Amino acid sequence: MAKSLFLKNCDVIVTMDAERREIRGGAIHVVGDRIAAIGADLAQPGDVDEVLDLTGHIVCPGLINTHHHMFQSLTRALPAAQNASLFGWLKALYPIWARLTPEMIRVSTQTAMAELLLSGCTTSSDHLYLFPNGARLDDSIEGAAEIGMRFHAARGAMSIGESLGGLPPDALIEPEAKILRDTARLIETFHDPAPRAMLRIVAAPCSPFSVSRELMRDTAILARQHGVRLHTHLAENRDDVAYSLERYGCTPARYAEDVGWLGPDVWHAHCVQLDAEGIGLFGASGTGVAHCPCSNMRLGSGIAPIGRMRRAGVPVGIGVDGSASNDAAHLLSEVRQAMLLQRVGFGPDAMTGREALEIGTLGGAQVLGRDDIGALSVGMAADLAVFDLNAITFAGAGRDPVAALAFCGPVSAAYTIVNGRVIVRQGRLTTADLPALIRRHNSLAAQLIDG
């Protein structure tokens, strides 16, 4: 019989449902992996397995991370890459990443996921695009299963090295036939299209400057044959745009259109330098964007016009991006930065706190092609983030605790519930020995960096 959980006395429940209800003094009944009931006058069932008294807490849908490179947690804040823009940053780090091992992939995945979960994130995509020394996407998948996070594992790839005009060193590229075979293997082995699935596979060549036009087209065909989503980087900075114009004779958005990478089953990371025509193409086709504000600031890439995109009908979610270009993986912090960065670029009313929170929940679900997460209503997956309103971060913010989630400084989750399972309890991760994980992660990081 499915286990049940009852969350009572919630100060506020931010549902993100169709009416955008904010329920004061509400309760949520979870049965198994889904929400069975939610409301202000919900009576506690007599046979519930566990009750959480959330007096003084706010509950929202589990946050959703639409873009990450979890292996980069091993190379945070490296001096050689601290002050570089995208291409220089990559060139400094590629030789180090060439020493990655399967254990490094697995452990860094768990470290990154632990950090996300502690920030209230319940679902994450991860874009793994290099596979040296026997590493496979399977290593990430294994780590995710152990930690208990809902996972969209993106099989990345690089096939055009320096000798052919690409950015990555030749040692890190793969033959395109092998890439396609392995992508098909992963889909057939792991992809779960069922409602409330914990694992889905994404086809995800790295970027226009690291794979061929042919691989982009063939990957799109393969993905659509198997019914999986497509993901890559696009228009991240001006160098990225210049590369597309020089090599392909068109803007990044037109290139994406040419190779079959527009549509409701596609999302692109960054799109900082997407032009007006590109925004129109994305909006008309339902192509999504993963907005990564901290990474875009860190690398000096610019300010993505997220408000303009949303008004044009572009689905937008939040991404932390890699932990070597953000150096953090706190999803609630990223929500806050998204709001603040839009205001810096476009004025103090460019994005509200509630809109930022919506992008970090419902927006992420739409970008990932999910209608079972991102909101709290009957039948939805039981993915919830719970924050303690008595934390010093929220002192004085009692008039509007919902907006405070975005406006006030980032706070760790008191509880993070994934698929009905309490993964973070009273601020502590329950599925791994976190100090031991950090020690092993730091040891592997030293091995990787020191060679």
Protein backbone atom coordinates (compact mmCIF):
# COMPACT_ATOMS: atom_id res chain seq x y z
CA MET A 1 0.00 0.00 0.00
CA ALA A 2 1.31 3.45 -0.90
CA LYS A 3 2.73 5.51 1.94
CA SER A 4 0.93 8.71 2.81
CA LEU A 5 2.08 12.07 4.11
CA PHE A 6 0.05 14.95 5.53
CA LEU A 7 1.40 18.50 5.63
CA LYS A 8 -0.70 20.60 8.00
CA ASN A 9 -0.82 24.20 9.24
CA CYS A 10 1.12 25.57 6.27
CA ASP A 11 1.24 29.36 6.63
CA VAL A 12 0.99 29.71 2.85
CA ILE A 13 0.78 27.19 0.02
CA VAL A 14 1.83 28.66 -3.32
CA THR A 15 0.01 26.35 -5.72
CA MET A 16 0.97 27.78 -9.14
CA ASP A 17 -2.25 26.13 -10.32
CA ALA A 18 -4.44 27.55 -13.08
CA GLU A 19 -5.91 30.14 -10.69
CA ARG A 20 -2.52 30.83 -9.07
CA ARG A 21 -4.10 30.21 -5.66
CA GLU A 22 -2.15 31.08 -2.53
CA ILE A 23 -3.76 29.12 0.29
CA ARG A 24 -3.37 30.50 3.81
CA GLY A 25 -3.37 27.99 6.67
CA GLY A 26 -3.68 25.09 4.25
CA ALA A 27 -2.82 21.42 4.17
CA ILE A 28 -1.67 18.88 1.59
CA HIS A 29 -2.34 15.14 1.58
CA VAL A 30 0.18 13.08 -0.36
CA VAL A 31 -0.45 9.44 -1.23
CA GLY A 32 2.41 7.60 -2.83
CA ASP A 33 3.98 9.80 -5.49
CA ARG A 34 1.10 12.23 -6.04
CA ILE A 35 -0.99 14.91 -4.38
CA ALA A 36 -4.32 13.42 -3.28
CA ALA A 37 -5.87 16.55 -1.74
CA ILE A 38 -5.01 20.19 -1.06
CA GLY A 39 -6.95 23.00 0.57
CA ALA A 40 -7.57 25.37 3.45
CA ASP A 41 -10.05 23.18 5.34
CA LEU A 42 -8.51 19.79 4.72
CA ALA A 43 -9.07 17.31 7.55
CA GLN A 44 -6.21 15.06 8.56
CA PRO A 45 -6.86 11.45 7.50
CA GLY A 46 -6.85 8.90 10.28
CA ASP A 47 -4.50 6.45 8.61
CA VAL A 48 -1.71 8.74 7.39
CA ASP A 49 1.84 7.39 7.78
CA GLU A 50 3.53 10.70 8.63
CA VAL A 51 2.38 14.17 9.60
CA LEU A 52 4.49 17.30 9.20
CA ASP A 53 3.34 20.32 11.20
CA LEU A 54 4.43 23.25 9.00
CA THR A 55 3.36 26.10 11.23
CA GLY A 56 5.55 29.06 10.29
CA HIS A 57 6.46 27.61 6.89
CA ILE A 58 5.68 28.41 3.26
CA VAL A 59 5.23 25.61 0.70
CA CYS A 60 5.69 25.95 -3.04
CA PRO A 61 6.08 23.53 -5.95
CA GLY A 62 9.51 21.96 -6.10
CA LEU A 63 11.81 24.23 -8.08
CA ILE A 64 12.95 23.04 -11.50
CA ASN A 65 16.46 23.41 -12.91
CA THR A 66 16.48 23.38 -16.71
CA HIS A 67 20.22 23.58 -17.39
CA HIS A 68 23.30 22.33 -15.57
CA HIS A 69 26.71 20.71 -16.10
CA MET A 70 27.09 18.84 -12.84
CA PHE A 71 30.62 17.58 -13.49
CA GLN A 72 31.79 21.19 -13.31
CA SER A 73 31.26 21.13 -9.55
CA LEU A 74 34.77 19.65 -9.51
CA THR A 75 36.32 22.78 -11.02
CA ARG A 76 34.77 25.75 -9.26
CA ALA A 77 36.54 29.10 -9.11
CA LEU A 78 39.72 27.92 -10.82
CA PRO A 79 42.12 30.89 -11.10
CA ALA A 80 42.84 30.29 -14.80
CA ALA A 81 39.17 30.69 -15.70
CA GLN A 82 37.96 33.25 -13.19
CA ASN A 83 38.07 36.30 -15.46
CA ALA A 84 37.44 34.88 -18.92
CA SER A 85 34.48 35.12 -21.27
CA LEU A 86 32.86 31.94 -22.60
CA PHE A 87 35.36 30.80 -25.24
CA GLY A 88 38.44 31.60 -23.16
CA TRP A 89 36.83 29.99 -20.14
CA LEU A 90 36.20 26.79 -22.10
CA LYS A 91 39.72 26.65 -23.51
CA ALA A 92 41.16 26.97 -19.99
CA LEU A 93 39.01 24.14 -18.66
CA TYR A 94 38.85 21.60 -21.51
CA PRO A 95 42.33 20.13 -20.76
CA ILE A 96 41.37 19.61 -17.10
CA TRP A 97 38.01 18.03 -17.93
CA ALA A 98 39.82 15.60 -20.25
CA ARG A 99 40.96 13.81 -17.06
CA LEU A 100 37.43 13.10 -15.82
CA THR A 101 36.69 9.53 -14.71
CA PRO A 102 33.42 7.63 -14.24
CA GLU A 103 33.64 8.02 -10.46
CA MET A 104 34.17 11.76 -10.83
CA ILE A 105 31.01 11.98 -12.95
CA ARG A 106 28.95 9.99 -10.44
CA VAL A 107 30.20 11.79 -7.33
CA SER A 108 29.95 15.28 -8.85
CA THR A 109 26.39 14.49 -9.96
CA GLN A 110 25.48 13.61 -6.39
CA THR A 111 27.21 16.70 -4.98
CA ALA A 112 25.44 18.99 -7.45
CA MET A 113 22.10 17.34 -6.78
CA ALA A 114 22.57 17.60 -3.02
CA GLU A 115 23.17 21.33 -3.39
CA LEU A 116 20.08 21.71 -5.57
CA LEU A 117 17.88 19.69 -3.24
CA LEU A 118 18.97 21.73 -0.24
CA SER A 119 17.78 24.84 -2.12
CA GLY A 120 14.28 23.41 -2.74
CA CYS A 121 14.93 22.05 -6.23
CA THR A 122 13.24 18.72 -6.98
CA THR A 123 13.82 18.23 -10.72
CA SER A 124 16.99 18.89 -12.69
CA SER A 125 18.27 18.48 -16.18
CA ASP A 126 21.99 17.86 -16.62
CA HIS A 127 23.89 18.35 -19.86
CA LEU A 128 26.89 16.00 -19.93
CA TYR A 129 28.75 16.49 -23.20
CA LEU A 130 32.19 14.91 -22.74
CA PHE A 131 33.01 11.30 -22.00
CA PRO A 132 36.73 10.73 -21.45
CA ASN A 133 38.34 7.70 -19.83
CA GLY A 134 35.31 5.43 -20.07
CA ALA A 135 32.83 7.90 -18.56
CA ARG A 136 29.19 7.44 -19.62
CA LEU A 137 25.89 9.14 -18.98
CA ASP A 138 25.05 5.98 -17.07
CA ASP A 139 27.38 7.23 -14.31
CA SER A 140 25.22 10.33 -13.81
CA ILE A 141 22.05 8.26 -13.91
CA GLU A 142 23.40 5.94 -11.21
CA GLY A 143 24.29 8.88 -8.96
CA ALA A 144 20.87 10.48 -9.44
CA ALA A 145 19.03 7.27 -8.54
CA GLU A 146 20.94 7.04 -5.27
CA ILE A 147 20.30 10.66 -4.28
CA GLY A 148 16.59 10.58 -5.20
CA MET A 149 16.19 13.56 -7.53
CA ARG A 150 13.85 13.70 -10.51
CA PHE A 151 16.24 13.73 -13.47
CA HIS A 152 16.31 14.72 -17.13
CA ALA A 153 19.66 13.30 -18.24
CA ALA A 154 20.89 14.98 -21.43
CA ARG A 155 23.28 12.98 -23.61
CA GLY A 156 25.55 15.73 -24.88
CA ALA A 157 28.25 15.40 -27.51
CA MET A 158 31.13 17.14 -29.22
CA SER A 159 32.23 16.00 -32.67
CA ILE A 160 34.08 18.94 -34.26
CA GLY A 161 37.48 19.61 -32.68
CA GLU A 162 40.07 22.30 -33.18
CA SER A 163 41.53 20.67 -36.28
CA LEU A 164 38.19 21.11 -38.08
CA GLY A 165 37.47 24.61 -36.82
CA GLY A 166 35.61 23.72 -33.64
CA LEU A 167 36.40 24.94 -30.16
CA PRO A 168 37.13 21.74 -28.17
CA PRO A 169 40.44 19.86 -28.39
CA ASP A 170 40.36 16.86 -30.71
CA ALA A 171 40.96 14.53 -27.76
CA LEU A 172 37.48 15.27 -26.40
CA ILE A 173 35.43 14.69 -29.54
CA GLU A 174 33.56 11.51 -30.52
CA PRO A 175 32.63 9.99 -33.89
CA GLU A 176 29.13 11.06 -34.84
CA ALA A 177 27.91 7.53 -35.58
CA LYS A 178 28.95 6.51 -32.07
CA ILE A 179 27.15 9.50 -30.57
CA LEU A 180 23.90 8.59 -32.31
CA ARG A 181 24.19 4.90 -31.36
CA ASP A 182 24.80 5.72 -27.72
CA THR A 183 21.95 8.24 -27.63
CA ALA A 184 19.59 5.58 -28.98
CA ARG A 185 20.92 3.05 -26.44
CA LEU A 186 20.29 5.41 -23.54
CA ILE A 187 16.76 6.23 -24.69
CA GLU A 188 15.90 2.56 -25.13
CA THR A 189 17.45 1.61 -21.78
CA PHE A 190 16.42 4.43 -19.47
CA HIS A 191 13.82 6.83 -20.87
CA ASP A 192 10.49 6.71 -19.03
CA PRO A 193 7.65 8.63 -20.75
CA ALA A 194 5.09 7.76 -18.06
CA PRO A 195 3.44 10.42 -15.88
CA ARG A 196 5.50 11.35 -12.81
CA ALA A 197 8.55 9.60 -14.31
CA MET A 198 11.76 10.00 -12.30
CA LEU A 199 14.09 9.64 -15.30
CA ARG A 200 13.95 10.88 -18.85
CA ILE A 201 16.63 11.06 -21.52
CA VAL A 202 17.33 14.12 -23.66
CA ALA A 203 19.26 14.26 -26.95
CA ALA A 204 21.69 17.15 -26.55
CA PRO A 205 24.66 17.91 -28.85
CA CYS A 206 26.72 20.50 -27.02
CA SER A 207 26.62 23.59 -29.24
CA PRO A 208 26.86 24.89 -32.81
CA PHE A 209 30.59 25.44 -32.30
CA SER A 210 31.36 21.85 -31.27
CA VAL A 211 29.23 19.62 -33.55
CA SER A 212 28.44 19.48 -37.25
CA ARG A 213 25.29 20.61 -39.02
CA GLU A 214 24.72 16.96 -39.94
CA LEU A 215 24.83 15.77 -36.34
CA MET A 216 22.34 18.44 -35.32
CA ARG A 217 19.93 17.31 -38.05
CA ASP A 218 20.41 13.60 -37.40
CA THR A 219 19.95 14.05 -33.67
CA ALA A 220 16.67 15.90 -34.22
CA ILE A 221 15.44 13.07 -36.42
CA LEU A 222 16.51 10.44 -33.87
CA ALA A 223 14.92 12.28 -30.96
CA ARG A 224 11.59 12.67 -32.74
CA GLN A 225 11.57 9.04 -33.75
CA HIS A 226 11.87 8.13 -30.07
CA GLY A 227 9.66 10.89 -28.66
CA VAL A 228 12.34 12.58 -26.53
CA ARG A 229 13.29 16.23 -26.18
CA LEU A 230 16.20 18.17 -27.69
CA HIS A 231 18.57 20.52 -25.89
CA THR A 232 21.69 22.53 -26.73
CA HIS A 233 23.40 25.90 -26.13
CA LEU A 234 22.52 28.82 -28.40
CA ALA A 235 23.36 32.51 -28.76
CA GLU A 236 25.08 32.64 -25.39
CA ASN A 237 27.29 35.64 -26.14
CA ARG A 238 28.47 37.81 -29.03
CA ASP A 239 31.31 35.42 -29.92
CA ASP A 240 28.73 32.65 -30.24
CA VAL A 241 26.71 34.78 -32.67
CA ALA A 242 29.83 35.76 -34.63
CA TYR A 243 30.81 32.09 -34.99
CA SER A 244 27.37 31.23 -36.39
CA LEU A 245 27.46 34.11 -38.86
CA GLU A 246 30.97 33.23 -40.04
CA ARG A 247 30.62 29.46 -40.23
CA TYR A 248 26.96 29.04 -41.21
CA GLY A 249 26.16 32.40 -42.77
CA CYS A 250 23.14 33.03 -40.56
CA THR A 251 22.10 33.94 -37.04
CA PRO A 252 21.89 31.23 -34.36
CA ALA A 253 18.08 31.21 -34.50
CA ARG A 254 18.06 30.78 -38.28
CA TYR A 255 20.66 28.02 -37.93
CA ALA A 256 18.43 26.27 -35.37
CA GLU A 257 15.52 26.54 -37.79
CA ASP A 258 17.63 25.15 -40.65
CA VAL A 259 18.71 22.03 -38.73
CA GLY A 260 15.28 21.24 -37.28
CA TRP A 261 15.91 22.63 -33.81
CA LEU A 262 12.79 24.72 -33.36
CA GLY A 263 9.60 23.34 -31.86
CA PRO A 264 7.78 22.58 -28.61
CA ASP A 265 10.09 19.59 -28.02
CA VAL A 266 13.25 21.78 -28.03
CA TRP A 267 14.83 24.06 -25.49
CA HIS A 268 18.05 26.05 -25.78
CA ALA A 269 20.29 27.26 -22.97
CA HIS A 270 21.04 30.97 -22.53
CA CYS A 271 19.86 32.75 -25.71
CA VAL A 272 21.29 35.96 -24.26
CA GLN A 273 21.95 37.39 -27.72
CA LEU A 274 18.81 36.12 -29.43
CA ASP A 275 17.65 38.89 -31.76
CA ALA A 276 14.08 40.09 -32.37
CA GLU A 277 13.64 37.77 -35.32
CA GLY A 278 14.93 34.87 -33.25
CA ILE A 279 12.54 35.65 -30.42
CA GLY A 280 9.71 35.65 -32.94
CA LEU A 281 10.79 32.28 -34.33
CA PHE A 282 11.01 30.79 -30.86
CA GLY A 283 7.63 32.17 -29.82
CA ALA A 284 5.84 31.00 -32.96
CA SER A 285 7.29 27.49 -32.67
CA GLY A 286 7.04 27.07 -28.89
CA THR A 287 10.80 26.61 -28.54
CA GLY A 288 11.95 26.95 -24.94
CA VAL A 289 14.80 28.79 -23.24
CA ALA A 290 16.76 27.94 -20.10
CA HIS A 291 17.67 31.29 -18.54
CA CYS A 292 20.91 31.15 -16.51
CA PRO A 293 21.32 34.62 -14.96
CA CYS A 294 24.28 34.01 -12.63
CA SER A 295 26.35 32.29 -15.31
CA ASN A 296 25.52 35.02 -17.83
CA MET A 297 26.72 37.64 -15.32
CA ARG A 298 29.80 35.66 -14.29
CA LEU A 299 30.99 35.28 -17.91
CA GLY A 300 29.92 38.78 -18.95
CA SER A 301 27.61 37.37 -21.62
CA GLY A 302 24.89 39.97 -21.23
CA ILE A 303 21.25 40.15 -20.10
CA ALA A 304 18.80 37.81 -21.80
CA PRO A 305 15.55 39.65 -22.67
CA ILE A 306 13.37 37.21 -20.78
CA GLY A 307 10.40 39.55 -20.45
CA ARG A 308 10.35 40.14 -24.19
CA MET A 309 10.61 36.39 -24.80
CA ARG A 310 7.69 35.58 -22.50
CA ARG A 311 5.51 38.25 -24.10
CA ALA A 312 6.27 36.62 -27.48
CA GLY A 313 5.12 33.23 -26.16
CA VAL A 314 8.54 31.68 -25.56
CA PRO A 315 8.53 29.10 -22.71
CA VAL A 316 11.21 30.14 -20.20
CA GLY A 317 12.67 28.21 -17.27
CA ILE A 318 15.55 28.82 -14.87
CA GLY A 319 18.93 27.08 -14.99
CA VAL A 320 21.89 27.30 -12.65
CA ASP A 321 24.26 26.30 -15.48
CA GLY A 322 27.56 24.60 -14.68
CA SER A 323 29.14 25.06 -11.30
CA ALA A 324 32.32 26.31 -12.95
CA SER A 325 30.52 29.22 -14.64
CA ASN A 326 28.14 29.97 -11.79
CA ASP A 327 30.12 28.44 -8.92
CA ALA A 328 26.86 27.77 -7.10
CA ALA A 329 23.76 25.63 -7.60
CA HIS A 330 21.13 27.30 -5.42
CA LEU A 331 17.92 27.36 -7.42
CA LEU A 332 16.07 29.83 -5.21
CA SER A 333 19.04 32.19 -5.48
CA GLU A 334 18.84 31.84 -9.26
CA VAL A 335 15.16 32.79 -9.17
CA ARG A 336 16.08 35.94 -7.27
CA GLN A 337 18.91 36.79 -9.66
CA ALA A 338 16.59 36.34 -12.65
CA MET A 339 14.27 38.97 -11.22
CA LEU A 340 17.06 41.37 -10.30
CA LEU A 341 18.88 41.04 -13.61
CA GLN A 342 15.74 41.83 -15.62
CA ARG A 343 15.32 44.97 -13.50
CA VAL A 344 18.91 46.03 -14.12
CA GLY A 345 18.41 45.62 -17.85
CA PHE A 346 14.84 46.76 -18.37
CA GLY A 347 13.58 48.70 -15.33
CA PRO A 348 12.26 48.06 -11.81
CA ASP A 349 8.93 46.67 -13.03
CA ALA A 350 10.48 44.30 -15.58
CA MET A 351 9.83 41.21 -13.45
CA THR A 352 7.85 40.67 -10.26
CA GLY A 353 8.79 38.27 -7.49
CA ARG A 354 5.84 36.04 -8.30
CA GLU A 355 6.75 35.96 -11.99
CA ALA A 356 10.31 34.91 -11.11
CA LEU A 357 8.96 32.13 -8.89
CA GLU A 358 6.60 31.05 -11.65
CA ILE A 359 9.48 30.80 -14.11
CA GLY A 360 11.38 28.66 -11.59
CA THR A 361 8.46 26.23 -11.22
CA LEU A 362 5.78 26.18 -13.92
CA GLY A 363 8.14 27.68 -16.50
CA GLY A 364 10.68 24.96 -15.92
CA ALA A 365 8.02 22.27 -16.21
CA GLN A 366 6.89 23.67 -19.57
CA VAL A 367 10.45 23.86 -20.86
CA LEU A 368 11.06 20.22 -19.90
CA GLY A 369 7.77 19.14 -21.46
CA ARG A 370 6.16 18.16 -18.16
CA ASP A 371 2.53 18.67 -17.17
CA ASP A 372 2.88 16.66 -13.95
CA ILE A 373 5.27 18.91 -12.01
CA GLY A 374 5.65 22.66 -11.39
CA ALA A 375 2.29 23.16 -9.65
CA LEU A 376 0.48 21.82 -6.60
CA SER A 377 -2.94 20.37 -7.37
CA VAL A 378 -4.68 17.02 -7.14
CA GLY A 379 -2.99 14.40 -9.30
CA MET A 380 0.27 16.28 -9.73
CA ALA A 381 3.55 14.73 -8.66
CA ALA A 382 4.25 15.27 -4.96
CA ASP A 383 7.27 17.55 -5.46
CA LEU A 384 7.33 20.27 -2.81
CA ALA A 385 9.76 22.82 -1.41
CA VAL A 386 9.20 24.04 2.16
CA PHE A 387 10.89 27.12 3.63
CA ASP A 388 10.95 28.27 7.25
CA LEU A 389 9.53 31.80 7.50
CA ASN A 390 11.19 32.20 10.90
CA ALA A 391 14.63 32.26 9.27
CA ILE A 392 16.47 35.55 9.66
CA THR A 393 16.32 35.92 5.89
CA PHE A 394 12.57 36.57 6.13
CA ALA A 395 12.57 38.73 9.26
CA GLY A 396 10.27 41.70 8.57
CA ALA A 397 8.81 40.18 5.39
CA GLY A 398 5.60 38.85 6.90
CA ARG A 399 3.30 41.07 4.84
CA ASP A 400 4.08 39.15 1.65
CA PRO A 401 5.92 35.89 2.28
CA VAL A 402 5.37 34.72 -1.30
CA ALA A 403 7.24 37.66 -2.80
CA ALA A 404 9.82 37.30 -0.02
CA LEU A 405 10.94 34.00 -1.54
CA ALA A 406 12.31 35.99 -4.48
CA PHE A 407 13.08 39.35 -2.88
CA CYS A 408 14.89 38.26 0.28
CA GLY A 409 18.28 36.59 0.37
CA PRO A 410 18.41 32.91 -0.53
CA VAL A 411 17.56 30.45 2.22
CA SER A 412 17.96 26.69 2.37
CA ALA A 413 14.89 24.48 2.29
CA ALA A 414 13.52 23.13 5.54
CA TYR A 415 12.01 20.19 3.64
CA THR A 416 12.33 19.05 0.05
CA ILE A 417 9.91 16.34 -1.02
CA VAL A 418 10.43 14.49 -4.30
CA ASN A 419 7.82 12.09 -5.63
CA GLY A 420 6.28 11.90 -2.16
CA ARG A 421 9.59 11.10 -0.46
CA VAL A 422 11.17 13.45 2.08
CA ILE A 423 14.70 13.96 0.72
CA VAL A 424 15.58 17.01 2.83
CA ARG A 425 14.27 16.93 6.40
CA GLN A 426 14.74 19.90 8.74
CA GLY A 427 17.48 21.18 6.45
CA ARG A 428 19.42 17.91 6.29
CA LEU A 429 19.83 15.60 3.30
CA THR A 430 18.42 12.15 4.08
CA THR A 431 19.70 10.11 1.14
CA ALA A 432 23.47 10.54 1.50
CA ASP A 433 26.11 11.15 4.13
CA LEU A 434 26.76 14.73 3.03
CA PRO A 435 30.07 15.32 4.88
CA ALA A 436 31.47 12.07 3.46
CA LEU A 437 30.21 12.98 -0.02
CA ILE A 438 31.88 16.39 0.17
CA ARG A 439 35.16 14.85 1.36
CA ARG A 440 35.21 12.40 -1.54
CA HIS A 441 34.20 15.12 -4.00
CA ASN A 442 37.03 17.39 -2.81
CA SER A 443 39.53 14.54 -3.05
CA LEU A 444 38.48 13.80 -6.61
CA ALA A 445 38.56 17.51 -7.48
CA ALA A 446 42.17 17.71 -6.30
CA GLN A 447 43.07 14.65 -8.39
CA LEU A 448 41.40 16.14 -11.45
CA ILE A 449 42.99 19.56 -11.17
CA ASP A 450 46.47 18.39 -10.15
CA GLY A 451 46.53 15.72 -12.80
